[in-house]
mmCIF file of C-alpha atoms in Angstrom:
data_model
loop_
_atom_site.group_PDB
_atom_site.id
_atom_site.type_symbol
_atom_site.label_atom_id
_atom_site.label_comp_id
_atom_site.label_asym_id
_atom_site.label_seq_id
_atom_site.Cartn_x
_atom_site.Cartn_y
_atom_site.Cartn_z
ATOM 1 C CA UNK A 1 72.684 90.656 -4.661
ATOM 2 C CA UNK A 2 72.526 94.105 -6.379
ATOM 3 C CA UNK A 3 73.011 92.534 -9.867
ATOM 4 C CA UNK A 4 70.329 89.722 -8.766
ATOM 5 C CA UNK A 5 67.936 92.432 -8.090
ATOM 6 C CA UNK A 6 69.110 94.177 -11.155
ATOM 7 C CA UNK A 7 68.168 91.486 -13.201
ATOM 8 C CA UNK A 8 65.042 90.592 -11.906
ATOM 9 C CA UNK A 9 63.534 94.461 -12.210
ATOM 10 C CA UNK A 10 64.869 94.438 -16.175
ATOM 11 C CA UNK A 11 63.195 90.850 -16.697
ATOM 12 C CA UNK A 12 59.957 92.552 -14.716
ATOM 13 C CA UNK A 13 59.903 95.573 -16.748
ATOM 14 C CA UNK A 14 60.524 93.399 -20.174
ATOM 15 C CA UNK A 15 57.801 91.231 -19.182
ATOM 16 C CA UNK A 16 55.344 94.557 -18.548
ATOM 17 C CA UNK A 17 56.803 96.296 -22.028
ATOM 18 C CA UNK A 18 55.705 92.871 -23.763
ATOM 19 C CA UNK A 19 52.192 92.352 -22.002
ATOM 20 C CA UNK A 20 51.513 96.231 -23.262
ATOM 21 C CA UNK A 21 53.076 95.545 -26.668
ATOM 22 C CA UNK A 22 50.599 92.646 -27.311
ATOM 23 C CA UNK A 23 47.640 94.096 -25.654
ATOM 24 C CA UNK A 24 48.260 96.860 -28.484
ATOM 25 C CA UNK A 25 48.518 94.746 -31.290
ATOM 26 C CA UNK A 26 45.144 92.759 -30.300
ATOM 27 C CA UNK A 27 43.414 96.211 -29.942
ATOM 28 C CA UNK A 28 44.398 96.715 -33.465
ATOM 29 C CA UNK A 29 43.270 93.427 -34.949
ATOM 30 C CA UNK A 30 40.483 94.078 -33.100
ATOM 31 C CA UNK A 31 40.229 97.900 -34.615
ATOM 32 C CA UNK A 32 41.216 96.321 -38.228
ATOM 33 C CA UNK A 33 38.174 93.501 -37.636
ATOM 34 C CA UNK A 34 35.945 95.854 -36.880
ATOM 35 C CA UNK A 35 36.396 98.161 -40.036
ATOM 36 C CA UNK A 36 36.420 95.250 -42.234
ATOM 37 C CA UNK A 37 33.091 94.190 -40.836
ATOM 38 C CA UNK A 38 31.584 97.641 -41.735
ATOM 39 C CA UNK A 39 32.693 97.222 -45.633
ATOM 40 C CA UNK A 40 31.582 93.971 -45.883
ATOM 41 C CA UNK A 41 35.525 92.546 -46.417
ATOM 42 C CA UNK A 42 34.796 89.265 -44.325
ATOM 43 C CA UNK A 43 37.963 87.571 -45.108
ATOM 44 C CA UNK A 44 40.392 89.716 -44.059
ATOM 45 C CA UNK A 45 38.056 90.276 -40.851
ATOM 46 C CA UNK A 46 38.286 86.888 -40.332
ATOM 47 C CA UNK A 47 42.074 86.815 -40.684
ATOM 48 C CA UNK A 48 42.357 89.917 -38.325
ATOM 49 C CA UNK A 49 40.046 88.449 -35.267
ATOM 50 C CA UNK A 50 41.140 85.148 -35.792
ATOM 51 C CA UNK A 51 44.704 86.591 -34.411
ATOM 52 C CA UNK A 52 42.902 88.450 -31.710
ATOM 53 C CA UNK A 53 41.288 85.205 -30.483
ATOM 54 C CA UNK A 54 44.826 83.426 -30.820
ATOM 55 C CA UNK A 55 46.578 85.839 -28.556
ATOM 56 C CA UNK A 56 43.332 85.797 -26.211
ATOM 57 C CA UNK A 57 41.344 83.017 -26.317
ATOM 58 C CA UNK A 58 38.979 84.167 -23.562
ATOM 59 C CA UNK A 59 38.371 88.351 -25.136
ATOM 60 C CA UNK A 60 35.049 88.592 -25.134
ATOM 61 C CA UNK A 61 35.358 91.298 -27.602
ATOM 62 C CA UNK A 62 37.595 89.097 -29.928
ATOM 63 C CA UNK A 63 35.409 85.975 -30.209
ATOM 64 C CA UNK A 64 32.030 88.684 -30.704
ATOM 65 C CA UNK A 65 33.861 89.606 -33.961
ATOM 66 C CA UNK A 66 35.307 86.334 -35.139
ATOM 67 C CA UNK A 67 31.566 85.071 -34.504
ATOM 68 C CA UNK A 68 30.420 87.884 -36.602
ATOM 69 C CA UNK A 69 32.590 88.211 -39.136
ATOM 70 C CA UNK A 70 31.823 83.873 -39.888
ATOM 71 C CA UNK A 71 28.145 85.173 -40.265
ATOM 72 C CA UNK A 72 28.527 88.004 -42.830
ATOM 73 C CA UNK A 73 30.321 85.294 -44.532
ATOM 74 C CA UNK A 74 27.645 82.812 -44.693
ATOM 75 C CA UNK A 75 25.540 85.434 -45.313
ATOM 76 C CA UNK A 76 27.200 86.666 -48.432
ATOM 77 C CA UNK A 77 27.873 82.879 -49.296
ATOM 78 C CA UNK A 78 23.486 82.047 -48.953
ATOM 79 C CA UNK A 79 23.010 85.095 -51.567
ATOM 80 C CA UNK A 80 25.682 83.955 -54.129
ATOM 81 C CA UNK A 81 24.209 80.736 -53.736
ATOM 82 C CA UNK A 82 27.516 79.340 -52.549
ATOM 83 C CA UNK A 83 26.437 77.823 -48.982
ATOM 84 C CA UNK A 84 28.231 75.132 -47.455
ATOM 85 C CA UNK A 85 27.964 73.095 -44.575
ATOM 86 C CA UNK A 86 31.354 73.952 -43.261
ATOM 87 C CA UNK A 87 31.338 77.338 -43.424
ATOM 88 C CA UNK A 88 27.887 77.247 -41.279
ATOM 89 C CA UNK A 89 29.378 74.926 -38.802
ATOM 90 C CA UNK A 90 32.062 77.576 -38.117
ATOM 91 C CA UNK A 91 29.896 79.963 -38.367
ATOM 92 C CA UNK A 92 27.501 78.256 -35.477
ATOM 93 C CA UNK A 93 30.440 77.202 -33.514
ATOM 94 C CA UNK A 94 31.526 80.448 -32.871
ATOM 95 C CA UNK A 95 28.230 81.894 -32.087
ATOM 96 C CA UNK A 96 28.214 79.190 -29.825
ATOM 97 C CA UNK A 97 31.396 80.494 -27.929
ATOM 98 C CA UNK A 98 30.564 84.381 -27.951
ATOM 99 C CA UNK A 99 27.444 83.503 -26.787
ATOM 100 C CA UNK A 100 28.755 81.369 -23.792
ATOM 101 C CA UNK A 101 31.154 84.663 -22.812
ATOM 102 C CA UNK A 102 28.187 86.994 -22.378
ATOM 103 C CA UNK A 103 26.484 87.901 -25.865
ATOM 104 C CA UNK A 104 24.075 85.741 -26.028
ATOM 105 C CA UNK A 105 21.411 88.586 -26.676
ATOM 106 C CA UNK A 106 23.112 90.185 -29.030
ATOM 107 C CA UNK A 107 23.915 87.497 -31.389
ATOM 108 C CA UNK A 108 20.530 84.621 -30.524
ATOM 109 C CA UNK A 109 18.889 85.989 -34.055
ATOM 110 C CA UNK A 110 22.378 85.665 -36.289
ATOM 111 C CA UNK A 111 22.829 81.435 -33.778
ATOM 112 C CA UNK A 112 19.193 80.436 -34.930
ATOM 113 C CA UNK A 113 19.146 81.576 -38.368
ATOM 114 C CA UNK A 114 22.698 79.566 -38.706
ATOM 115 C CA UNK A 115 21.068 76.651 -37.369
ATOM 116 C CA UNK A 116 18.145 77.102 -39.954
ATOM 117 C CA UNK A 117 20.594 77.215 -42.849
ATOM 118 C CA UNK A 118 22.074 74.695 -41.769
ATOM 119 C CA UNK A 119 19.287 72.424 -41.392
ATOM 120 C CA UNK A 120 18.036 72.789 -44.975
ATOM 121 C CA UNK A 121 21.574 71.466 -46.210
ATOM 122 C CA UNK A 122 20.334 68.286 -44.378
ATOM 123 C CA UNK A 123 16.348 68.076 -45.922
ATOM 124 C CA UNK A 124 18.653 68.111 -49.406
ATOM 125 C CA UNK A 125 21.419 65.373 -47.921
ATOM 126 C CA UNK A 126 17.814 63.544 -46.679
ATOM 127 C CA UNK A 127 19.201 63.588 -43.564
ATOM 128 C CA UNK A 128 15.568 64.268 -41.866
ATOM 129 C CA UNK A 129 16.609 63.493 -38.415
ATOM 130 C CA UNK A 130 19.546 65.890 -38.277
ATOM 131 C CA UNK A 131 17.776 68.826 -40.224
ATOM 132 C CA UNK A 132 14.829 68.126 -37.516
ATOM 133 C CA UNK A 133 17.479 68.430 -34.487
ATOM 134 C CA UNK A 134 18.425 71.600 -35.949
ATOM 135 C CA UNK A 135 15.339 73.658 -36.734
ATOM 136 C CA UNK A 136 14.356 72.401 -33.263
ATOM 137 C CA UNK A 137 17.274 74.068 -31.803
ATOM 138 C CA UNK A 138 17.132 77.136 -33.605
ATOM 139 C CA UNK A 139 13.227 77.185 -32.407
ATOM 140 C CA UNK A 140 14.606 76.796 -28.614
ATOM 141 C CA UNK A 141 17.135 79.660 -29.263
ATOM 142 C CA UNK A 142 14.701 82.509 -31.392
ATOM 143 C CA UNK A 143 10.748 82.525 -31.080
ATOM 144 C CA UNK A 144 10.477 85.427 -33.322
ATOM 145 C CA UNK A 145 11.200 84.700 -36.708
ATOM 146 C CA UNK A 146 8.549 83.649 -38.336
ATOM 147 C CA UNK A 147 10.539 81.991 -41.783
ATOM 148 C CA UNK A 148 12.209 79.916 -38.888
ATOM 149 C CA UNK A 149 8.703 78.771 -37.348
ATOM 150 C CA UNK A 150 6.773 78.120 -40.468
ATOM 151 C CA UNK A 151 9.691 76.169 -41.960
ATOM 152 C CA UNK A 152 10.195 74.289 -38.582
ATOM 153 C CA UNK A 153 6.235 73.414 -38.680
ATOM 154 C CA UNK A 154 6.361 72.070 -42.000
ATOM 155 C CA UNK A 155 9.286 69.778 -41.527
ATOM 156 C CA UNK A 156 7.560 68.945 -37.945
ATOM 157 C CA UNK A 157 4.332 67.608 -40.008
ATOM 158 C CA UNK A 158 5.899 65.729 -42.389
ATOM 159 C CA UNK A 159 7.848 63.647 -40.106
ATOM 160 C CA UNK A 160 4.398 62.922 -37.838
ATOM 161 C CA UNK A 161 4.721 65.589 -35.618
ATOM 162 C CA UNK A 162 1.325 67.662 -36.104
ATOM 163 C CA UNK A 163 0.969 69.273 -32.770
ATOM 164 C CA UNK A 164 4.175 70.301 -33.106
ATOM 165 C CA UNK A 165 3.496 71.810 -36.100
ATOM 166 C CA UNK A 166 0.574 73.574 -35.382
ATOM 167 C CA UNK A 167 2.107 75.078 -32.609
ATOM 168 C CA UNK A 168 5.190 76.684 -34.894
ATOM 169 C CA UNK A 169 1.963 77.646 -37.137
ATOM 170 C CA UNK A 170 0.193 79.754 -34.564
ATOM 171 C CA UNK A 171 3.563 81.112 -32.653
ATOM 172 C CA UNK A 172 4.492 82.458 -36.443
ATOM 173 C CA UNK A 173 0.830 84.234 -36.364
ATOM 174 C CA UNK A 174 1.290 85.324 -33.026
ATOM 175 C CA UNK A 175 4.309 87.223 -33.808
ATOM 176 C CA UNK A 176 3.644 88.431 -37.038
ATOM 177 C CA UNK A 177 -0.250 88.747 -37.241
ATOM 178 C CA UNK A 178 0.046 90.080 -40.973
ATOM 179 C CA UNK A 179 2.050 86.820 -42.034
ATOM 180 C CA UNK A 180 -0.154 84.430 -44.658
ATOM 181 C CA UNK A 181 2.114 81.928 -44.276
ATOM 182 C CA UNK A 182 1.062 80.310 -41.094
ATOM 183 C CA UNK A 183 -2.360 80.876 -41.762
ATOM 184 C CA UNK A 184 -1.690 79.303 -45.440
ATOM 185 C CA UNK A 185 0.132 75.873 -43.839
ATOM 186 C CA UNK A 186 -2.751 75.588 -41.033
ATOM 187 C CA UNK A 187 -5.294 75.736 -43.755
ATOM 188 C CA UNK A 188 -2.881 72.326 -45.764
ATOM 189 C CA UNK A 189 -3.217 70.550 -41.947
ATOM 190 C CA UNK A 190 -6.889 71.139 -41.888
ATOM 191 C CA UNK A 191 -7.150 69.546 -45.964
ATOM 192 C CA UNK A 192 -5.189 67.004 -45.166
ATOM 193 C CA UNK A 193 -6.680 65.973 -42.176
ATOM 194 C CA UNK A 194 -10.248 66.239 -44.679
ATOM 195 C CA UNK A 195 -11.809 69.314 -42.233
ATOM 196 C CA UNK A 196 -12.333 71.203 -45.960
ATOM 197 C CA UNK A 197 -14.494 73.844 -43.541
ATOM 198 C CA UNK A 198 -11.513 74.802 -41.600
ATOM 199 C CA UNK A 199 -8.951 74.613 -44.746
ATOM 200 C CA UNK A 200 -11.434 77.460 -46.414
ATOM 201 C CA UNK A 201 -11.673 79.763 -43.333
ATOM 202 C CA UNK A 202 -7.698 79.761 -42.591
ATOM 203 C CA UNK A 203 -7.031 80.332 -46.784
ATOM 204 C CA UNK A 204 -9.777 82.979 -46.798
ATOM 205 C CA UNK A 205 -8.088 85.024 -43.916
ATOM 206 C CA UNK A 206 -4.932 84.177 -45.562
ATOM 207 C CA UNK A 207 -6.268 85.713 -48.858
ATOM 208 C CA UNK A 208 -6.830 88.758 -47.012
ATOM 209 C CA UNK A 209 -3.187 89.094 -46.087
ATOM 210 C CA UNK A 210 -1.804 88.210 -49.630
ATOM 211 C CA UNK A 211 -4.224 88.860 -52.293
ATOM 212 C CA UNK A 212 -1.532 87.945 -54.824
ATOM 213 C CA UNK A 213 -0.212 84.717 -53.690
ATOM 214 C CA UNK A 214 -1.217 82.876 -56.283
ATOM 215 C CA UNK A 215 -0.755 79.535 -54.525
ATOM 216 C CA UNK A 216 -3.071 80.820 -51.278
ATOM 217 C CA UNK A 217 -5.535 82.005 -54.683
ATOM 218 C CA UNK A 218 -5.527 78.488 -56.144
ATOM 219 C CA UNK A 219 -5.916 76.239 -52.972
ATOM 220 C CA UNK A 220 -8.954 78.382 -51.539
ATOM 221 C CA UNK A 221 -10.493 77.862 -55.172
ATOM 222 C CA UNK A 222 -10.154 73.973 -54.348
ATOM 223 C CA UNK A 223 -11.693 74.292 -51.031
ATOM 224 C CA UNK A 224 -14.319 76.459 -52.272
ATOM 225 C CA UNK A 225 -14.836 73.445 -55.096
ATOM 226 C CA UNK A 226 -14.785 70.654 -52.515
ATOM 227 C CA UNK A 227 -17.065 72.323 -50.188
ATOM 228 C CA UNK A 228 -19.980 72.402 -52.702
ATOM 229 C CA UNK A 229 -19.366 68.908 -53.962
ATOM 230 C CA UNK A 230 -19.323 68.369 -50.207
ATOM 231 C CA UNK A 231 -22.587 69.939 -50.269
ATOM 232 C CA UNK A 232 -24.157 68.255 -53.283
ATOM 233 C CA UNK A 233 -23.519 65.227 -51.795
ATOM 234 C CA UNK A 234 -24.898 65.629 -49.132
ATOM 235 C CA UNK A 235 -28.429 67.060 -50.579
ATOM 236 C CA UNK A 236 -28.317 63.725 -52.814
ATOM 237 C CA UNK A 237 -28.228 61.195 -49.570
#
């Protein structure tokens, strides 16, 4: 009985020694991750909390890091001009899973902008209906980006979806009131829906916000030119 009980206490305290052992080496992939992160170094941050989730799938703390360290590298990979579709889907994916364990607030901005990305590789694959599924998501996710909003407007009104668009138009202005953009795109549903009146007032307040955009500069010149024609025309009845 005494060597029974002998053995079970030395199995007991092996199993404690090895729990604190590998609780110490995920606290320093963990450590490691997070000073990679700071420098930029991606890949080996990768490597380092991609251990850390392996020895503990549910560590909050783990996946916040792998889920990071995916979007500096998408990030870097968008500047370089070197953006894939995998690399976004892992990126998204593990967004996806941090955010389900509780930091959801802290990473919505990095999810949405992933899903953005991500939805412009499918307008260049012509894959319309995905890239539309996307940018709708990433609109559900983040309200407040207003590159996100005007983009998701303006592939909104060229698949038929107007009120939709409009609505991403005016959100975009709501959050950013010094943003031409939305003002710009409102003024291209008003000229192509022929209301030349409205085009001119949304590309004159427009003006206001980007006296240099050239394009805003050229398009209120057309309106200006239609309006008069408009007006001749009118006077010649």
């Amino acid at each position: 009985m005494n060597n029974i009980f002998k053995k079970q206490t030395q199995w007991h305290i092996f199993i404690k020694i090895a729990s604190l052992l590998l609780i110490g080496c995920n606290n320093s992939d963990l450590k490691k991750g997070e000073e990679c992160l700071k420098i930029g170094d991606f890949n080996n941050a990768l490597s380092f909390f991609d251990r850390a989730v392996k020895k503990n799938p549910s560590s909050p703390i783990a996946r916040y890091g792998f889920a990071r360290a995916w979007y500096q590298k998408c990030q870097y990979l968008e500047k370089e001009g070197l953006e894939n579709e995998e690399d976004l889907r892992s990126a998204i994916r593990n967004l996806e899973y941090s955010s389900n364990l509780g930091f959801r607030d802290s990473l919505y901005n990095h999810l949405a902008y992933s899903l953005y990305r991500l939805s412009k590789i499918h307008i260049k694959k012509n894959d319309s209906t995905m890239a539309l599924n996307l940018i709708n998501k990433a609109i559900r996710i983040n309200q407040k980006n207003s590159d996100i909003l005007n983009y998701a407007g303006i592939l909104n009104y060229y698949l038929g979806n107007q009120n939709t668009a409009e609505d991403c138009f005016i959100l975009a202005l709501k959050n950013d009131s010094t943003d031409a953009t939305g003002l710009f795109n409102l003024g291209m549903i008003a000229w192509y829906n022929e209301d030349y009146i409205l085009a001119n007032q949304f590309w004159f307040k427009a003006l206001k916000r980007a006296p240099d955009n050239e394009t805003i500069i050229n398009w209120y010149a057309e309106s200006k030119v239609m309006l008069m024609e408009t007006e001749e025309n009118d006077k010649n009845r």
